[in-house]
mmCIF file of C-alpha atoms and ligand atoms in Angstrom:
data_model
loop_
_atom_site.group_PDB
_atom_site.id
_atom_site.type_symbol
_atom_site.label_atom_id
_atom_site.label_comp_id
_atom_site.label_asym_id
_atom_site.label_seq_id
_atom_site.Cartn_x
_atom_site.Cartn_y
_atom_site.Cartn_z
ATOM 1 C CA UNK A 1 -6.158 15.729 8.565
ATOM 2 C CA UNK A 2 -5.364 12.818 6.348
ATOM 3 C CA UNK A 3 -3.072 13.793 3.633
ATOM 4 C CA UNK A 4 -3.736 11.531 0.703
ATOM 5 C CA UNK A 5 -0.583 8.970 -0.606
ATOM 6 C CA UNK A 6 -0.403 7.972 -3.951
ATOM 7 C CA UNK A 7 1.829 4.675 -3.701
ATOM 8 C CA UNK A 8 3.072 2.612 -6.934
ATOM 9 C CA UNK A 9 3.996 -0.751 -6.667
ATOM 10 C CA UNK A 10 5.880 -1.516 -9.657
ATOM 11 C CA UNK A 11 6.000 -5.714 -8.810
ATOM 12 C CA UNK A 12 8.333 -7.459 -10.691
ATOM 13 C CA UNK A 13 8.259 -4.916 -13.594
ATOM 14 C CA UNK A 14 10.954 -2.826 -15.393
ATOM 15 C CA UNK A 15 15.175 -3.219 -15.559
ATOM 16 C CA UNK A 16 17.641 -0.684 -14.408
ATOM 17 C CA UNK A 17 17.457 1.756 -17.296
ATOM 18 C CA UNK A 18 13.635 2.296 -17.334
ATOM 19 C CA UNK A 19 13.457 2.071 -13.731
ATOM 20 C CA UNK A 20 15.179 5.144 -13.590
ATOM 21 C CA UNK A 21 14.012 6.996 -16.327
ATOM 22 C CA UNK A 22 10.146 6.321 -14.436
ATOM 23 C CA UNK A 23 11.299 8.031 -11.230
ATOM 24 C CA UNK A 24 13.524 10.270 -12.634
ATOM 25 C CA UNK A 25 10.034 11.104 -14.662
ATOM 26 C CA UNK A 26 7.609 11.244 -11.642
ATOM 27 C CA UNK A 27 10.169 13.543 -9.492
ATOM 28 C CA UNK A 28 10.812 15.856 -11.543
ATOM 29 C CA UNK A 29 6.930 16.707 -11.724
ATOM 30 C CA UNK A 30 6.332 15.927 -8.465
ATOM 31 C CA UNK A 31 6.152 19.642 -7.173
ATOM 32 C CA UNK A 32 2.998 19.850 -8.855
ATOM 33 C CA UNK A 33 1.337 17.783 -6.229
ATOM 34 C CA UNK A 34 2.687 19.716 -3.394
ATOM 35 C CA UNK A 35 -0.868 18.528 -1.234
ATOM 36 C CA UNK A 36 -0.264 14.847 -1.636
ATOM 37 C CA UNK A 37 2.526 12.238 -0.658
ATOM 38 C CA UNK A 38 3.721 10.422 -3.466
ATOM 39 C CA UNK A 39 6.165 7.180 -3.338
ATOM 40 C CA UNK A 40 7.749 4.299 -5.740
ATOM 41 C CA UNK A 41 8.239 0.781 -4.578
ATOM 42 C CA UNK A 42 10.520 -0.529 -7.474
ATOM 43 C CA UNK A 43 11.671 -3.919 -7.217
ATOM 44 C CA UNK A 44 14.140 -4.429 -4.194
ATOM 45 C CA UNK A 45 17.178 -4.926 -6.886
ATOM 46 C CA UNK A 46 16.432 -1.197 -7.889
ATOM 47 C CA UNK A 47 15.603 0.255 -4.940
ATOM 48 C CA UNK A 48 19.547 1.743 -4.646
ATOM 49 C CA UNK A 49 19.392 2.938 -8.206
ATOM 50 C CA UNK A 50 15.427 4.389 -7.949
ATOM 51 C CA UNK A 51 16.524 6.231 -4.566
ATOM 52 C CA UNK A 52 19.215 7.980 -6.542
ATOM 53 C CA UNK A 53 17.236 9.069 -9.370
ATOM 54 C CA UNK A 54 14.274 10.726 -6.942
ATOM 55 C CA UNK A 55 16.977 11.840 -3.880
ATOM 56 C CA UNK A 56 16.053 15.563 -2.930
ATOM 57 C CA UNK A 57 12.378 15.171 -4.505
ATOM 58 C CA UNK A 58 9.456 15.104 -2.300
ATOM 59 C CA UNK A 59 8.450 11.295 -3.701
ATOM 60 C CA UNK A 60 9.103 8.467 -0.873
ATOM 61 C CA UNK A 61 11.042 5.303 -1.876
ATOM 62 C CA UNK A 62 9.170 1.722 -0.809
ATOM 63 C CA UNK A 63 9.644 -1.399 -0.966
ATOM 64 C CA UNK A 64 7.068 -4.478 -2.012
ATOM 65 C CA UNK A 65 8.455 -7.121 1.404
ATOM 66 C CA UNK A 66 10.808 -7.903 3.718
ATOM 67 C CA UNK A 67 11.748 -10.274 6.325
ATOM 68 C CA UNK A 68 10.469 -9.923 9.932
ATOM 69 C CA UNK A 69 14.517 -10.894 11.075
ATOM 70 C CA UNK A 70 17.056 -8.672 11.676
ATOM 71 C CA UNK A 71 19.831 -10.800 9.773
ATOM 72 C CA UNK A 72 21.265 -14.211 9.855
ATOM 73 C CA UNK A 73 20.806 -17.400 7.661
ATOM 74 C CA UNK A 74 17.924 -16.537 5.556
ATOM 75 C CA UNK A 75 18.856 -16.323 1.843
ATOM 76 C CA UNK A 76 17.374 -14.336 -0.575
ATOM 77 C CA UNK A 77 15.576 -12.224 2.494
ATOM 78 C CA UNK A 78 16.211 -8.731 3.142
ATOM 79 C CA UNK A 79 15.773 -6.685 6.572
ATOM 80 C CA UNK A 80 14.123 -3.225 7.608
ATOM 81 C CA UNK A 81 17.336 -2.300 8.698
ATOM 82 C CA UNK A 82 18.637 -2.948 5.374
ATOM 83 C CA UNK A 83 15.539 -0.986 3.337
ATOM 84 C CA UNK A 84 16.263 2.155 6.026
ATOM 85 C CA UNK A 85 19.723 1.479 4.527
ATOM 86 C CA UNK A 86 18.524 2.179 1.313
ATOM 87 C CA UNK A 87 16.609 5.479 1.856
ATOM 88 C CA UNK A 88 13.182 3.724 2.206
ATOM 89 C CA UNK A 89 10.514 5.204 4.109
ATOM 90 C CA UNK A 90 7.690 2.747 2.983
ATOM 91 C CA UNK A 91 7.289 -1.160 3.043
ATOM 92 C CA UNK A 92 4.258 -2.898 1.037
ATOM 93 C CA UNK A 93 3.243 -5.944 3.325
ATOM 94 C CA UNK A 94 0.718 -8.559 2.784
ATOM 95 C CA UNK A 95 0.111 -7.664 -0.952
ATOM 96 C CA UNK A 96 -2.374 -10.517 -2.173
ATOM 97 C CA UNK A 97 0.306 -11.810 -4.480
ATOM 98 C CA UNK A 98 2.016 -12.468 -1.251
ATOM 99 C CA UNK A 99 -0.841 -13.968 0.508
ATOM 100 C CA UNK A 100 -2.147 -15.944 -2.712
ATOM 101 C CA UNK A 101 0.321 -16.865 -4.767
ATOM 102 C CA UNK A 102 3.483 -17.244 -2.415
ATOM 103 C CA UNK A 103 1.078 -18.628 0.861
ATOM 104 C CA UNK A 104 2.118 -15.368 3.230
ATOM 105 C CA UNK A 105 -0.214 -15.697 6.233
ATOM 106 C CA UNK A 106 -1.342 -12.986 8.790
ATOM 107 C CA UNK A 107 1.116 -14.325 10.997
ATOM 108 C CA UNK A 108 4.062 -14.103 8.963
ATOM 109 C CA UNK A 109 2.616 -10.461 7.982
ATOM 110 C CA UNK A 110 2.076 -9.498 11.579
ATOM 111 C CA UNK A 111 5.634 -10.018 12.424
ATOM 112 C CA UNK A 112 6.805 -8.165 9.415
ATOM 113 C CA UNK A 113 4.674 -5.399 10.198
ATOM 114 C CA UNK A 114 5.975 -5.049 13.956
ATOM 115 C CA UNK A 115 9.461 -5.511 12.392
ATOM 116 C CA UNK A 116 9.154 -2.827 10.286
ATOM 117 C CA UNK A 117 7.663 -0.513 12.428
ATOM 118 C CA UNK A 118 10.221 -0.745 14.961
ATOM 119 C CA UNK A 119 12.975 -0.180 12.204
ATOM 120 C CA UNK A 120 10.888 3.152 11.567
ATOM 121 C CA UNK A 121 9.176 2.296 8.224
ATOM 122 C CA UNK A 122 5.885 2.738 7.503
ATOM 123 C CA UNK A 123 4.325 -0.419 6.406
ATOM 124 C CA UNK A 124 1.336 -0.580 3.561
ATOM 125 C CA UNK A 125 -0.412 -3.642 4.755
ATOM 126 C CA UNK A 126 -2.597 -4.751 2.152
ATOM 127 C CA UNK A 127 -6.059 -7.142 2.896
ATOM 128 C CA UNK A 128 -8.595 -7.614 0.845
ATOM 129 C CA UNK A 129 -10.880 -10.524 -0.487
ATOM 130 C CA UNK A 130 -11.596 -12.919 -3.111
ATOM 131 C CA UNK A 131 -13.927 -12.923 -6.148
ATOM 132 C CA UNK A 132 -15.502 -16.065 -4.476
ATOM 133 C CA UNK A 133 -15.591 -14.401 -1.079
ATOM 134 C CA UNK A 134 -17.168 -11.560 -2.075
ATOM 135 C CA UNK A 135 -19.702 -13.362 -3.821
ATOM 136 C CA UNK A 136 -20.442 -15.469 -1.202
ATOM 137 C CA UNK A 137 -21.043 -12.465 0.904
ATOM 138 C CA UNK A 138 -17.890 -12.895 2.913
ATOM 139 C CA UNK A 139 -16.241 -9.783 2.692
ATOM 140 C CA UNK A 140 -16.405 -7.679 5.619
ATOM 141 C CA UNK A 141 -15.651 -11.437 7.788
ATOM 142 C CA UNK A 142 -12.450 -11.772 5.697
ATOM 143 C CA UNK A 143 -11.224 -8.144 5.986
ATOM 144 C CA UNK A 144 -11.874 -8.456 9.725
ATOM 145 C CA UNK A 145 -9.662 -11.536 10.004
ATOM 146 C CA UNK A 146 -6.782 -9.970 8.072
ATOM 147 C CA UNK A 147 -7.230 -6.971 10.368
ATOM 148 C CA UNK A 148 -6.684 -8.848 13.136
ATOM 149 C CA UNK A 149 -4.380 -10.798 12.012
ATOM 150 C CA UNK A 150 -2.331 -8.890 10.300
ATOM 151 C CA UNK A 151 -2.484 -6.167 12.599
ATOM 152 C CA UNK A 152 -2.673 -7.849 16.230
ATOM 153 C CA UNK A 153 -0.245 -6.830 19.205
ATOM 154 C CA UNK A 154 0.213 -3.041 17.581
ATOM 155 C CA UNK A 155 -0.032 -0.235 20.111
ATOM 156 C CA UNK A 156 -2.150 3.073 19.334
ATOM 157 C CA UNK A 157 0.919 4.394 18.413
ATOM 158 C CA UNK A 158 2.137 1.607 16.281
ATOM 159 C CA UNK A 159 -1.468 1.726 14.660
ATOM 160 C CA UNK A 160 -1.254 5.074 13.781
ATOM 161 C CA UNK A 161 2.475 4.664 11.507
ATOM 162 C CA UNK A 162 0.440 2.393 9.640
ATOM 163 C CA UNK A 163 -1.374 2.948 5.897
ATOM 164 C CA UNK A 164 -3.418 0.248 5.193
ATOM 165 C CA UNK A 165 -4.594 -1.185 1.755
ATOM 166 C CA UNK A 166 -7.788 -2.125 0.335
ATOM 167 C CA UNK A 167 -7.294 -4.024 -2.942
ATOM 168 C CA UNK A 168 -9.879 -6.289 -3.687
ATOM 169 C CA UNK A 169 -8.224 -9.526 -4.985
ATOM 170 C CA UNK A 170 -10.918 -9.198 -8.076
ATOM 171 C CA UNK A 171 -9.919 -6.119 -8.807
ATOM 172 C CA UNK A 172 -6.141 -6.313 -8.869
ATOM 173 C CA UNK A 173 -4.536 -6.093 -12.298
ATOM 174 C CA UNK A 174 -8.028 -6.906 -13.992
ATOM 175 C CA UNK A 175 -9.047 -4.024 -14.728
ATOM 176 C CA UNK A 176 -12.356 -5.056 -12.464
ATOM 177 C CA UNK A 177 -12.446 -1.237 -10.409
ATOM 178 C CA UNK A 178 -14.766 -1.409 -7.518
ATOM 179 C CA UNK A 179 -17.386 1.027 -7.528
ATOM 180 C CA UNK A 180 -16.713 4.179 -5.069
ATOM 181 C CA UNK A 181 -19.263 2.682 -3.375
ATOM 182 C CA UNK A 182 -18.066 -0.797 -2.776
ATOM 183 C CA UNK A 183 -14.699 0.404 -1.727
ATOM 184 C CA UNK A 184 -16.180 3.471 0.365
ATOM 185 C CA UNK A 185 -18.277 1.004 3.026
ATOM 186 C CA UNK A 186 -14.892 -1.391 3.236
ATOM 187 C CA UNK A 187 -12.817 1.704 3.697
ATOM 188 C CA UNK A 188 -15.257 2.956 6.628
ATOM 189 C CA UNK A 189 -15.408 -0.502 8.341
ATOM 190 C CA UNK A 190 -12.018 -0.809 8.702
ATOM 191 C CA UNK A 191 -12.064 2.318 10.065
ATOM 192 C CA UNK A 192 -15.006 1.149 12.561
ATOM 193 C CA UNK A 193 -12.635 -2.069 13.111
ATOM 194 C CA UNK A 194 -9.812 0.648 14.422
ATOM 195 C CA UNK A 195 -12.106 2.559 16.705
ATOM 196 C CA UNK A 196 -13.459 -0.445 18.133
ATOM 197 C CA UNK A 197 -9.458 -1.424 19.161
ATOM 198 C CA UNK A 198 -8.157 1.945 19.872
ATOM 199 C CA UNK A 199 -10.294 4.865 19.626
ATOM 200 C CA UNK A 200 -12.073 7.362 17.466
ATOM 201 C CA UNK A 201 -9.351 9.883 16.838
ATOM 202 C CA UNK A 202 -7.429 7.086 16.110
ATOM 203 C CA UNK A 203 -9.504 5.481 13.746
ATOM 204 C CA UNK A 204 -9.743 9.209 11.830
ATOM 205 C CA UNK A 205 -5.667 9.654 11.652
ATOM 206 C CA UNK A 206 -5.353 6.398 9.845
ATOM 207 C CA UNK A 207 -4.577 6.503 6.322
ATOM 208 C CA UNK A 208 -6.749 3.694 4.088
ATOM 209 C CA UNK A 209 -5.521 3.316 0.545
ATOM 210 C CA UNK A 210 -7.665 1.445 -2.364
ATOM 211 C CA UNK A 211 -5.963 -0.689 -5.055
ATOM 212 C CA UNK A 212 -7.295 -2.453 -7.812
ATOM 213 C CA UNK A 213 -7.104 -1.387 -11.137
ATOM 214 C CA UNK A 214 -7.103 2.528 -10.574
ATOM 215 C CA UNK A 215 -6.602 4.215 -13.587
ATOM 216 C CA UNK A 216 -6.716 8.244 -14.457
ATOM 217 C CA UNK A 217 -10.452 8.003 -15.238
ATOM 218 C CA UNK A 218 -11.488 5.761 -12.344
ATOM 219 C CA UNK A 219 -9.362 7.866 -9.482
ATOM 220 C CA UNK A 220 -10.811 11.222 -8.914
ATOM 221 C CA UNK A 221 -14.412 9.400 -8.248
ATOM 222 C CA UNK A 222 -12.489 7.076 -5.895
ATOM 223 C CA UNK A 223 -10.573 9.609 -4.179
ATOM 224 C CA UNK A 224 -13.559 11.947 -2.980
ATOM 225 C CA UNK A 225 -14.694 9.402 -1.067
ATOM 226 C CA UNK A 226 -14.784 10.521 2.226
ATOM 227 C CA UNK A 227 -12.941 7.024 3.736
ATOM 228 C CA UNK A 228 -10.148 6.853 0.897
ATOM 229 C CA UNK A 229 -6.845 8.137 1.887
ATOM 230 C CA UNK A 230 -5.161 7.125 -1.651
ATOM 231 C CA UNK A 231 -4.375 4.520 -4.196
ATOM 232 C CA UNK A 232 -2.486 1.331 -4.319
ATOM 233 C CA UNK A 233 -1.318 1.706 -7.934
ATOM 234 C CA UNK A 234 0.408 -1.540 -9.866
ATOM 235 C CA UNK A 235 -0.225 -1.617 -13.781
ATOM 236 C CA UNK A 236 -0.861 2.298 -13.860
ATOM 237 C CA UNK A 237 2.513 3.250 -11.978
ATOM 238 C CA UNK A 238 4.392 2.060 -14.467
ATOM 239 C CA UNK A 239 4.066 5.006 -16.641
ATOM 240 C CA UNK A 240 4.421 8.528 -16.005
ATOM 241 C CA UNK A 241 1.950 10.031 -17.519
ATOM 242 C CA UNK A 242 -0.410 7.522 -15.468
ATOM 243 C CA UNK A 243 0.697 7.651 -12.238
ATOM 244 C CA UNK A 244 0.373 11.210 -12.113
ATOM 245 C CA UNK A 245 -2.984 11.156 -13.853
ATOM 246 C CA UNK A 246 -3.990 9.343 -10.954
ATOM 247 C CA UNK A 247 -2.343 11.648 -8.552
ATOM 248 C CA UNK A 248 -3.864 14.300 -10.335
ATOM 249 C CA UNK A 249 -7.440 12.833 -9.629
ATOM 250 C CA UNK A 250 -6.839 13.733 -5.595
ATOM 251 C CA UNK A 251 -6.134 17.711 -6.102
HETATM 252 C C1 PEP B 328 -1.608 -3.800 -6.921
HETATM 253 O O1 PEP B 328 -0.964 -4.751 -7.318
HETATM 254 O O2 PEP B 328 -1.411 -3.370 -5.778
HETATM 255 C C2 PEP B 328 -2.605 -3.233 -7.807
HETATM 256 C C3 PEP B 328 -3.529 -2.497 -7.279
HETATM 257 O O3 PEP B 328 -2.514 -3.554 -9.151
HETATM 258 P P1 PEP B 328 -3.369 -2.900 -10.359
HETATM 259 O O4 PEP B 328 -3.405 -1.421 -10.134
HETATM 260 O O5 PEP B 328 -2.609 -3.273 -11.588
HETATM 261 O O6 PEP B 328 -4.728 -3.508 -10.295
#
């Protein structure tokens, strides 16, 4: 059984004060979604400060990258070992941001991912296409290639530590939601993709998130589809009240 996870991604949102004062605001409700996994992926500066303020809750601390290298001469980079430091359990990888806007390939994401996995995080790896790729009927080619990509070398068990994203590029922070039906047949043909690697049983333990532009009155209709394990929240985790409207839609 899949047990849904409701994941914010904050981006490069929020200082120290309200950082807090958001997770300090989502744990202390957090009982009330007992069913679910919630987690916060704060910017890395806040990630000591944000683990503090939700410590003893049930909600998981992420973070939004890392580096695929253990440590040495890379400034500005941090390491898995250093976000297991911090109390994280989750690692967003491959965001479209990343891919788009600061060139990330599947190859650089593939070693992350391995990297992380091996430091005993669980990565979020994020794929997902283009306005222009979807229109130009290219969707199911591109999530295929960031699949495999993204995702190559992994064993079965590997595959199964891993939650993977759906977020639409078109969707993301444009408050563009793809139907429940658009994101259900993605959702299932990544899970086909998965079987056709590993294995059925496989393919049905794997969590698949959707992101792009959930909101409180768009989630519950996403989340009863049968292939979608959770959301990828940005703009909406940013406020209580939100992010738990959303979590609210999977009880
Ligand atoms: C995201 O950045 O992962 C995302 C889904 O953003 P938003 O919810 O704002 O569309």
């Amino acid at each position: 059984m899949r047990r849904v996870l409701i994941a914010g991604n904050w981006k490069m949102n929020t200082t120290r004060v309200p950082a807090v004062a958001l997770a300090e605001g989502i744990a202390e409700k957090a009982n009330d979604f007992d069913s679910l996994d919630l987690a916060v992926c704060p910017p890395s500066c806040y990630l000591d400060a944000v683990g503090r303020a939700i410590a003893g809750s049930k909600v998981g601390l992420g973070a939004q990258n890392m580096y695929h290298e253990r440590e040495g001469a890379y400034t500005g980079e941090i390491s898995a070992a250093m976000l297991c430091d911090l109390g994280c359990r989750y690692v967003i990888l491959g965001h479209s941001e990343r891919r788009h806007i600061l060139g990330e390939t599947d190859g650089a994401i593939n070693q992350k991912v391995l990297a992380a996995l091996a430091a005993g995080l669980t990565p979020i790896v994020c794929v997902g296409e283009l306005l222009a790729e979807r229109e130009a009927g290219q969707t199911f080619a591109v999530i295929g290639r960031q699949f495999d990509g993204s995702l190559a070398g992994l064993s079965a068990e590997q595959m199964s530590n891993v939650v993977i994203a759906y977020e639409p590029v078109w969707a993301i922070g444009t408050g563009k939601v793809a139907t429940p039906q658009q994101a259900e047949e993605v959702h299932l043909a990544l899970r086909k993709l998965i079987e056709k690697r590993y294995n059925e049983g496989l393919a049905k333990g794997v969590r698949i998130q959707y992101g792009g532009s959930v909101k409180p009155e768009n989630a519950a209709e996403l989340l009863k589809q049968p292939d979608i394990d959770g959301a990828l929240v940005g703009g909406a985790s940013l406020k209580v009240d939100l992010f738990l409207g959303i979590a609210a839609g999977a009880l």
